[in-house]
Amino acid sequence: MRKIYVAGVCFLLVLLSAGCKKTERIARSDAKEVLSFAFFAYANGGKLDIDVPGAVSGSAITVSLPAGMTVGYLTATIEVSPLAQISVDGQVPGSGEGDIWELTADFSSPVLLTVKAEDGSTATYTVTVTSEPLSSEKEFLSLKFLKADNPSLIEDVTAQISGNVIAVTLPAGANAQLYAIVEVSDHAAVKYPAGETWDISAKKEISLDVDGAMDPSLSTTPVHVQAQDGTIRLYEIRTSWESGDVRAPESRWAEPHVNRVIFRTGRDDSGTYIFIWPTTATLEYDEQGRVIRIRYYHYMEDPNRGHHRKYALFAYDDYEYSGNTVTVVAHQRLDPIVYQRATFTIGDNGYPAHLIYNYDWNGAEYEATYTYNSAANLVKKETKGAPWDGPGVLTGSSDPTAYQHTYSYEYENGNLIKAVTTGTFNEETTYEYHTDKANYEDWNQGLIRFQVNSHAGSGWEPGMGKHSKNLLKRSRYRSFDYGYTSDVEYQYEFDAAGRVTAVNRYTQVDGQPIDGRPMRIEFSYSK
């Protein structure tokens, strides 16, 4: 029985072995690397403002947190080898998805991180987390005033910094209140004015004449730079202005052109000074020779400080072109306040055919239509509204249609010889010319009107349409409503190229000179 049993057993084993395939054993993975380590802001509940990656080198993991942050309980996001798992002090974290694990621990001291491979083998990493020391850097690196941000500037201005002194030299006419951009040491903050933090990512208006001195030797502005560690360095902005008249801005138009007009002292018909000190208008052009901005500067003084004088911007006009429409937007001072808005529609002859003038500050409106002859001379202008500071300036009427006028113009030999006004006011002006002196070329389609002051005679308008071919010699104005006559004589100065550099206007009212000095207009050219 034992043999049979044995033989039977042996036979059974032979059958079983003959009916089975051979099975291969698969090895378990021994991969146990930390592939990445980071503290993500989203996983740390507001403790971090930014994501902070760690550095893995061999068995060491180092993380440097932003300066000033306290190292403590944080949640780390860890990527390990496939099929591996992590543990700290024998404890496996409760959260993990695939090869990504989250570990919350106290990292104020080094943490031993164990990574266990699928085959049971382990590797130990030491995680060291530190916080950078707070920076003590508080350098003022740059201070700039950009032309694009400051209408009174004709160019960008960059300050020169030496020690604790920030020296700013501004062109004549630049206002004392300007928008500036700054750059300081990393992590530092600018305190201006005192106690107020300046968001240095944006421009900020600063005053460069805090004591109202208008004197460059006294124009100082304190500013503080605070380091990340709280220490402070005091700087002083010292501002000076270029002496002399306002410079014209650089224009993009290559052709020679008028780029500055200066209006000197004169009196109006009441004997009152129109402007005690000069008023300067500068013209900036685009590549096509079109005016894009006119800046107006007054020359002011402070009698309480030795009659120190300097120019300052008081208004500017921006010209915008779109198809056959030109819009002139008048601004007051450096504030972005639109004071007036003139919209011209250009006719087929290239000169204005229609004008709508809006006074944004009170909603009044002035309208004009223009008619020309075949030579492009203006022969008629019809208007509704008051072309001054809105309705009611002269008659007290609040109805802008109360001012309706028709202006008729007569020409002889290419020169305007008579202008007659009928309507609310009735007046006439006649003109005489220097027939041996040619006039300047047309300016910007007749769109320019210099608005220097609201007093009579203080502005100057080249005129709509094609200009008279000769220079004006004298004019006589008669008011039929008020019964007086005003005579103006024009005398000129020229440069070597024969261009007019100055016009002196001598005015008499009813035969009596109103001032011993003429109103003087000076012209400068780009080249």
Coordinates of C-alpha atoms in Angstrom, one line a residue, residues 64-522:
S64 CA 14.2 79.8 2.7
L65 CA 11.0 81.7 3.6
P66 CA 10.4 85.4 2.9
A67 CA 12.1 87.8 5.2
G68 CA 10.4 88.4 8.5
M69 CA 8.2 85.3 8.4
T70 CA 8.2 83.2 11.6
V71 CA 9.1 79.6 11.0
G72 CA 6.5 77.3 12.6
Y73 CA 3.7 75.0 11.6
L74 CA 3.3 74.9 7.9
T75 CA 1.9 72.6 5.3
A76 CA 4.4 71.2 2.8
T77 CA 3.5 69.7 -0.6
I78 CA 5.9 66.8 -1.4
E79 CA 6.3 64.8 -4.5
V80 CA 8.0 61.4 -4.1
S81 CA 8.8 58.4 -6.3
P82 CA 5.9 56.4 -7.6
L83 CA 4.6 53.8 -5.1
A84 CA 6.6 55.4 -2.3
Q85 CA 5.1 56.9 0.9
I86 CA 6.4 59.3 3.5
S87 CA 6.4 59.4 7.3
V88 CA 7.6 61.6 10.1
D89 CA 8.5 59.9 13.4
G90 CA 6.8 56.8 12.1
Q91 CA 3.5 58.6 11.4
V92 CA 2.2 58.6 7.9
P93 CA 0.4 61.8 6.8
G94 CA -3.3 61.5 6.5
S95 CA -3.5 63.1 3.1
G96 CA -1.9 62.1 -0.2
E97 CA -2.9 61.6 -3.7
G98 CA -0.8 59.4 -5.9
D99 CA 2.8 60.5 -5.6
I100 CA 1.8 63.9 -4.0
W101 CA 1.7 64.2 -0.3
E102 CA 0.8 67.0 2.1
L103 CA 2.7 67.2 5.4
T104 CA 1.8 69.6 8.2
A105 CA 4.5 69.8 10.8
D106 CA 6.4 72.2 13.1
F107 CA 9.4 73.3 10.9
S108 CA 10.9 75.6 13.5
S109 CA 13.6 72.9 13.9
P110 CA 14.9 70.4 11.4
V111 CA 12.4 67.7 10.5
L112 CA 13.5 64.1 9.6
L113 CA 11.4 62.9 6.7
T114 CA 11.4 59.2 5.9
V115 CA 10.5 57.9 2.4
K116 CA 9.6 54.3 2.2
A117 CA 9.9 52.5 -1.1
E118 CA 7.5 49.7 -2.2
D119 CA 10.0 47.1 -1.4
G120 CA 10.2 48.4 2.2
S121 CA 13.6 50.1 1.9
T122 CA 13.8 53.6 3.3
A123 CA 15.7 56.9 2.8
T124 CA 15.8 59.7 5.3
Y125 CA 15.8 63.4 4.4
T126 CA 16.5 66.3 6.7
V127 CA 14.2 69.3 6.1
T128 CA 15.6 72.6 7.3
V129 CA 13.4 75.7 7.0
T130 CA 14.8 79.2 7.7
S131 CA 13.6 82.8 7.3
E132 CA 15.7 85.4 5.6
P133 CA 16.7 88.3 7.9
L134 CA 14.8 91.5 7.5
S135 CA 16.5 93.8 5.0
S136 CA 18.1 97.0 6.3
E137 CA 18.5 98.4 2.8
K138 CA 16.9 101.9 2.3
E139 CA 18.5 103.4 -0.7
F140 CA 16.7 106.0 -2.8
L141 CA 17.6 104.6 -6.3
S142 CA 15.8 107.0 -8.7
L143 CA 13.2 109.8 -8.9
K144 CA 11.7 110.6 -12.3
F145 CA 9.1 113.1 -13.6
L146 CA 7.7 112.0 -16.9
K147 CA 6.4 114.4 -19.5
A148 CA 3.5 112.0 -20.2
D149 CA 2.3 112.4 -16.6
N150 CA 3.0 116.2 -16.2
P151 CA 1.6 118.7 -18.8
S152 CA 3.9 121.4 -17.6
L153 CA 7.0 119.4 -18.5
I154 CA 8.5 119.6 -22.1
E155 CA 10.7 116.6 -21.4
D156 CA 11.3 113.8 -18.9
V157 CA 13.3 114.8 -15.9
T158 CA 15.5 112.4 -13.9
A159 CA 16.9 113.5 -10.5
Q160 CA 20.6 113.2 -9.5
I161 CA 21.1 111.4 -6.2
S162 CA 24.2 112.0 -4.1
G163 CA 24.2 110.8 -0.5
N164 CA 21.0 112.0 1.1
V165 CA 20.4 114.8 -1.4
I166 CA 18.1 114.3 -4.4
A167 CA 18.8 117.1 -6.8
V168 CA 16.1 118.0 -9.3
T169 CA 16.6 120.6 -12.1
L170 CA 13.3 121.5 -13.8
P171 CA 12.9 123.4 -17.0
A172 CA 11.5 126.9 -16.7
G173 CA 7.7 126.7 -16.5
A174 CA 7.5 123.4 -14.7
N175 CA 5.0 123.5 -11.9
A176 CA 6.0 122.9 -8.3
Q177 CA 3.4 120.1 -8.0
L178 CA 4.4 117.2 -10.2
Y179 CA 3.6 113.5 -10.5
A180 CA 6.7 111.4 -9.8
I181 CA 7.7 107.8 -10.0
V182 CA 10.4 106.4 -7.7
E183 CA 12.6 103.3 -7.2
V184 CA 14.1 102.3 -3.9
S185 CA 15.8 99.3 -2.4
D186 CA 14.0 95.9 -2.5
H187 CA 11.4 95.6 0.3
A188 CA 11.8 99.3 1.3
A189 CA 9.0 101.7 1.5
V190 CA 8.8 105.5 0.8
K191 CA 7.1 107.7 3.4
Y192 CA 5.7 110.8 1.8
P193 CA 4.3 113.0 3.1
A194 CA 5.4 112.2 6.7
G195 CA 3.7 109.0 8.0
E196 CA 2.0 108.2 4.7
T197 CA 3.3 105.2 2.7
W198 CA 3.8 105.8 -1.0
D199 CA 2.6 103.0 -3.3
I200 CA 5.8 103.1 -5.5
S201 CA 4.1 100.9 -8.1
A202 CA 2.1 104.0 -9.2
K203 CA 2.8 107.7 -9.8
K204 CA 2.2 110.1 -7.0
E205 CA 1.8 113.9 -6.9
I206 CA 4.5 115.6 -4.8
S207 CA 5.1 119.2 -3.9
L208 CA 8.6 120.5 -4.7
D209 CA 8.0 123.9 -3.1
V210 CA 6.5 123.1 0.3
D211 CA 7.1 126.4 1.9
G212 CA 5.8 128.4 -1.1
A213 CA 9.1 130.1 -1.5
M214 CA 9.3 129.9 -5.3
D215 CA 13.0 130.3 -4.6
P216 CA 15.2 127.4 -5.8
S217 CA 17.5 127.9 -2.9
L218 CA 14.6 127.3 -0.5
S219 CA 12.7 124.7 -2.4
T220 CA 13.4 121.5 -0.4
T221 CA 11.1 118.6 0.2
P222 CA 11.8 115.9 2.9
V223 CA 11.1 112.3 2.1
H224 CA 11.8 109.1 4.1
V225 CA 12.8 105.6 3.0
Q226 CA 12.0 102.9 5.5
A227 CA 13.8 99.6 5.3
Q228 CA 12.1 96.3 5.9
D229 CA 13.6 96.1 9.4
G230 CA 12.0 99.4 10.3
T231 CA 15.0 101.6 10.1
I232 CA 14.6 104.9 8.3
R233 CA 16.8 107.1 6.2
L234 CA 15.9 110.8 5.6
Y235 CA 16.4 112.3 2.1
E236 CA 15.9 115.8 0.9
I237 CA 14.7 116.7 -2.6
R238 CA 16.3 120.0 -3.6
T239 CA 14.6 121.6 -6.6
S240 CA 15.8 124.3 -8.9
W241 CA 14.3 125.8 -12.1
E242 CA 16.2 126.8 -15.2
S243 CA 16.4 130.5 -15.5
G244 CA 15.2 132.5 -18.5
D245 CA 12.2 132.0 -20.7
V246 CA 10.4 128.8 -21.2
R247 CA 11.9 126.5 -23.7
A248 CA 9.9 125.1 -26.6
P249 CA 9.3 121.3 -26.6
E250 CA 10.9 119.0 -29.1
S251 CA 8.5 118.5 -32.0
R252 CA 8.4 115.5 -34.3
W253 CA 7.9 117.7 -37.3
A254 CA 11.1 118.0 -39.3
E255 CA 10.1 121.2 -41.1
P256 CA 11.0 124.7 -39.6
H257 CA 8.0 126.0 -37.7
V258 CA 6.9 128.4 -35.0
N259 CA 7.3 126.7 -31.7
R260 CA 7.0 129.5 -29.1
V261 CA 5.1 132.7 -28.8
I262 CA 5.8 135.2 -25.9
F263 CA 3.3 137.9 -25.0
R264 CA 5.0 140.8 -23.2
T265 CA 3.5 143.5 -21.0
G266 CA 0.6 145.7 -22.3
R267 CA -2.5 147.4 -21.1
D268 CA -6.1 146.9 -22.0
D269 CA -8.5 149.7 -22.9
S270 CA -9.3 150.4 -19.3
G271 CA -5.7 151.1 -18.5
T272 CA -5.4 147.9 -16.5
Y273 CA -2.3 145.7 -17.1
I274 CA -3.3 142.6 -19.1
F275 CA -0.4 140.7 -17.6
I276 CA 2.3 142.2 -15.5
W277 CA 4.9 139.6 -16.5
P278 CA 5.3 137.7 -19.8
T279 CA 3.0 134.9 -20.8
T280 CA 4.5 132.2 -23.0
A281 CA 2.8 129.8 -25.3
T282 CA 4.7 126.8 -26.6
L283 CA 3.6 124.6 -29.5
E284 CA 4.2 120.9 -30.0
Y285 CA 3.7 119.2 -33.3
D286 CA 3.3 115.7 -34.6
E287 CA 5.1 114.2 -37.6
Q288 CA 2.6 115.6 -40.0
G289 CA 3.1 119.2 -38.9
R290 CA -0.2 119.3 -36.9
V291 CA -0.2 121.1 -33.5
I292 CA -0.9 118.5 -30.8
R293 CA -0.5 120.6 -27.6
I294 CA -0.2 124.3 -26.7
R295 CA 1.1 125.1 -23.2
Y296 CA 0.5 128.4 -21.5
Y297 CA 2.9 129.7 -18.9
H298 CA 2.5 132.8 -16.7
Y299 CA 5.5 134.6 -15.2
M300 CA 4.7 135.1 -11.5
E301 CA 6.4 136.6 -8.5
D302 CA 6.3 136.4 -4.7
P303 CA 6.8 139.9 -3.3
N304 CA 7.2 138.5 0.2
R305 CA 10.4 136.7 -0.8
G306 CA 12.5 139.3 -2.5
H307 CA 10.3 139.4 -5.6
H308 CA 11.5 136.1 -6.8
R309 CA 10.0 135.2 -10.1
K310 CA 9.5 132.1 -12.2
Y311 CA 7.2 130.7 -14.9
A312 CA 4.5 128.3 -14.1
L313 CA 2.0 126.5 -16.3
F314 CA -1.6 127.8 -16.0
A315 CA -3.4 126.0 -18.9
Y316 CA -2.9 123.8 -21.9
D317 CA -4.8 122.8 -25.0
D318 CA -4.7 119.3 -26.5
Y319 CA -5.5 118.9 -30.2
E320 CA -7.1 115.6 -31.3
Y321 CA -7.5 114.6 -35.0
S322 CA -10.0 112.1 -36.4
G323 CA -11.0 112.1 -40.1
N324 CA -12.4 115.6 -40.9
T325 CA -12.9 116.5 -37.2
V326 CA -10.4 118.3 -35.0
T327 CA -11.2 118.6 -31.2
V328 CA -9.3 121.1 -29.1
V329 CA -9.6 120.3 -25.4
A330 CA -8.7 123.2 -23.0
H331 CA -7.4 122.2 -19.5
Q332 CA -6.8 124.4 -16.5
R333 CA -3.4 124.2 -14.8
L334 CA -2.0 120.7 -14.2
D335 CA -5.4 119.3 -13.1
P336 CA -7.1 117.0 -15.6
I337 CA -10.1 119.4 -15.6
V338 CA -11.6 120.1 -19.0
Y339 CA -12.5 123.7 -19.1
Q340 CA -13.5 124.2 -22.7
R341 CA -13.9 121.9 -25.7
A342 CA -13.9 123.1 -29.4
T343 CA -14.9 120.7 -32.1
F344 CA -14.1 121.7 -35.7
T345 CA -15.4 120.1 -38.8
I346 CA -13.0 120.6 -41.6
G347 CA -14.4 121.4 -45.1
D348 CA -13.2 120.3 -48.5
N349 CA -10.8 123.3 -48.7
G350 CA -8.9 122.1 -45.6
Y351 CA -10.2 124.9 -43.4
P352 CA -12.9 124.8 -40.6
A353 CA -16.5 124.8 -41.9
H354 CA -18.2 124.4 -38.5
L355 CA -17.4 124.8 -34.9
I356 CA -19.1 123.8 -31.7
Y357 CA -17.5 125.3 -28.5
N358 CA -18.6 123.8 -25.2
Y359 CA -17.9 125.2 -21.8
D360 CA -17.8 122.0 -19.7
W361 CA -17.8 123.9 -16.4
N362 CA -21.2 125.4 -16.9
G363 CA -22.7 123.7 -20.0
A364 CA -22.8 126.7 -22.2
E365 CA -22.3 126.4 -25.9
Y366 CA -21.0 128.5 -28.8
E367 CA -21.5 127.6 -32.4
A368 CA -20.0 129.0 -35.6
T369 CA -20.2 128.3 -39.3
Y370 CA -17.6 129.5 -41.8
T371 CA -18.0 130.4 -45.5
Y372 CA -15.0 130.9 -47.9
N373 CA -14.4 132.2 -51.3
S374 CA -12.6 130.3 -54.1
A375 CA -9.2 131.5 -52.8
A376 CA -10.0 129.9 -49.4
N377 CA -10.4 133.4 -47.8
L378 CA -13.0 133.5 -45.0
V379 CA -15.9 135.7 -46.2
K380 CA -18.6 135.1 -43.6
K381 CA -18.8 133.7 -40.1
E382 CA -22.2 133.2 -38.4
T383 CA -22.3 132.5 -34.6
K384 CA -24.6 131.7 -31.8
G385 CA -23.6 132.0 -28.2
A386 CA -20.9 133.8 -26.3
P387 CA -17.3 133.2 -27.4
W388 CA -15.9 134.1 -23.9
D389 CA -16.5 132.3 -20.6
G390 CA -20.1 131.3 -21.2
P391 CA -23.4 133.2 -21.4
G392 CA -24.1 136.3 -19.5
V393 CA -20.6 137.8 -19.5
L394 CA -21.5 141.1 -21.0
T395 CA -25.3 141.4 -21.0
G396 CA -26.2 139.2 -18.1
S397 CA -28.4 136.9 -20.2
S398 CA -28.4 133.2 -19.3
D399 CA -29.6 132.3 -22.9
P400 CA -26.6 131.6 -25.1
T401 CA -28.8 132.3 -28.2
A402 CA -28.9 135.9 -27.0
Y403 CA -25.5 136.3 -28.7
Q404 CA -26.0 136.0 -32.4
H405 CA -23.6 137.6 -34.9
T406 CA -22.8 137.7 -38.5
Y407 CA -19.2 138.6 -39.5
S408 CA -18.6 139.7 -43.0
Y409 CA -15.1 140.0 -44.5
E410 CA -13.8 141.9 -47.6
Y411 CA -10.5 141.3 -49.4
E412 CA -8.3 143.2 -51.8
N413 CA -5.2 141.9 -53.5
G414 CA -5.2 138.9 -51.2
N415 CA -5.5 140.9 -48.0
L416 CA -8.4 141.3 -45.5
I417 CA -9.3 145.0 -45.6
K418 CA -12.6 145.1 -43.7
A419 CA -14.5 143.0 -41.1
V420 CA -18.1 144.0 -40.2
T421 CA -20.0 142.5 -37.2
T422 CA -23.8 142.7 -37.0
G423 CA -26.1 141.3 -34.3
T424 CA -26.0 141.6 -30.6
F425 CA -23.0 143.9 -31.0
N426 CA -22.3 146.0 -34.1
E427 CA -18.7 146.9 -35.0
E428 CA -16.3 147.3 -37.8
T429 CA -12.6 146.9 -38.3
T430 CA -10.5 148.1 -41.2
Y431 CA -7.0 147.0 -42.1
E432 CA -3.9 148.3 -43.9
Y433 CA -0.8 146.3 -44.9
H434 CA 2.9 146.5 -45.6
T435 CA 2.6 145.6 -49.3
D436 CA 6.4 145.0 -49.4
K437 CA 6.4 142.5 -46.6
A438 CA 5.0 138.9 -47.1
N439 CA 2.9 137.3 -44.3
Y440 CA 3.8 134.0 -42.6
E441 CA 2.5 130.7 -43.9
D442 CA -0.9 129.3 -42.8
W443 CA -0.8 127.8 -39.4
N444 CA -2.4 124.5 -38.7
Q445 CA -5.5 125.0 -40.9
G446 CA -6.4 128.2 -39.0
L447 CA -7.3 126.2 -35.9
I448 CA -4.9 128.0 -33.5
R449 CA -6.2 130.6 -31.1
F450 CA -3.9 131.7 -28.3
Q451 CA -6.0 132.4 -25.2
V452 CA -3.7 134.4 -23.0
N453 CA -6.1 136.5 -20.9
S454 CA -9.7 137.4 -20.8
H455 CA -8.9 141.1 -21.2
A456 CA -9.3 142.8 -24.6
G457 CA -6.2 142.5 -26.8
S458 CA -4.5 139.9 -24.7
G459 CA -5.1 137.0 -27.1
W460 CA -3.9 136.6 -30.6
E461 CA -5.6 134.7 -33.4
P462 CA -3.9 134.0 -36.8
G463 CA -7.4 133.8 -38.2
M464 CA -9.6 131.3 -40.0
G465 CA -9.0 130.5 -43.7
K466 CA -6.1 131.5 -45.8
H467 CA -4.2 134.4 -44.2
S468 CA -3.7 137.8 -45.8
K469 CA -0.6 137.7 -48.1
N470 CA 1.0 140.8 -46.5
L471 CA 1.9 141.8 -42.9
L472 CA -0.6 144.0 -41.1
K473 CA 0.4 147.6 -40.8
R474 CA -2.5 149.1 -38.8
S475 CA -6.1 148.5 -37.9
R476 CA -9.0 150.6 -36.8
Y477 CA -11.8 149.2 -34.7
R478 CA -15.1 151.1 -34.3
S479 CA -17.9 150.1 -31.9
F480 CA -21.2 151.4 -33.1
D481 CA -22.9 150.4 -29.8
Y482 CA -20.5 152.1 -27.4
G483 CA -19.3 154.9 -29.7
Y484 CA -15.5 154.6 -29.4
T485 CA -12.6 154.0 -31.8
S486 CA -9.5 151.9 -31.2
D487 CA -6.4 152.2 -33.4
V488 CA -3.6 149.7 -33.4
E489 CA -0.3 150.1 -35.2
Y490 CA 2.0 147.1 -35.9
Q491 CA 5.8 147.2 -36.0
Y492 CA 7.9 144.1 -36.8
E493 CA 11.3 142.7 -36.2
F494 CA 12.9 140.1 -38.4
D495 CA 15.6 137.4 -38.3
A496 CA 18.3 136.9 -40.9
A497 CA 16.0 134.6 -42.9
G498 CA 13.4 137.4 -43.1
R499 CA 11.0 135.7 -40.6
V500 CA 9.0 137.8 -38.1
T501 CA 10.6 137.5 -34.6
A502 CA 8.5 140.2 -32.9
V503 CA 5.4 142.3 -33.4
N504 CA 4.9 145.5 -31.3
R505 CA 1.3 146.6 -31.1
Y506 CA 0.7 150.3 -30.2
T507 CA -2.9 151.0 -29.2
Q508 CA -4.8 154.3 -29.0
V509 CA -8.5 154.7 -27.9
D510 CA -10.2 157.7 -29.3
G511 CA -6.8 159.1 -30.2
Q512 CA -5.2 158.7 -26.8
P513 CA -2.4 156.2 -26.2
I514 CA -3.4 153.7 -23.5
D515 CA 0.1 153.0 -22.5
G516 CA 3.6 154.1 -23.3
R517 CA 4.7 150.5 -23.9
P518 CA 3.3 148.4 -26.7
M519 CA 2.0 145.0 -26.3
R520 CA 4.8 142.8 -27.7
I521 CA 4.5 139.4 -29.3
E522 CA 7.7 137.4 -29.9

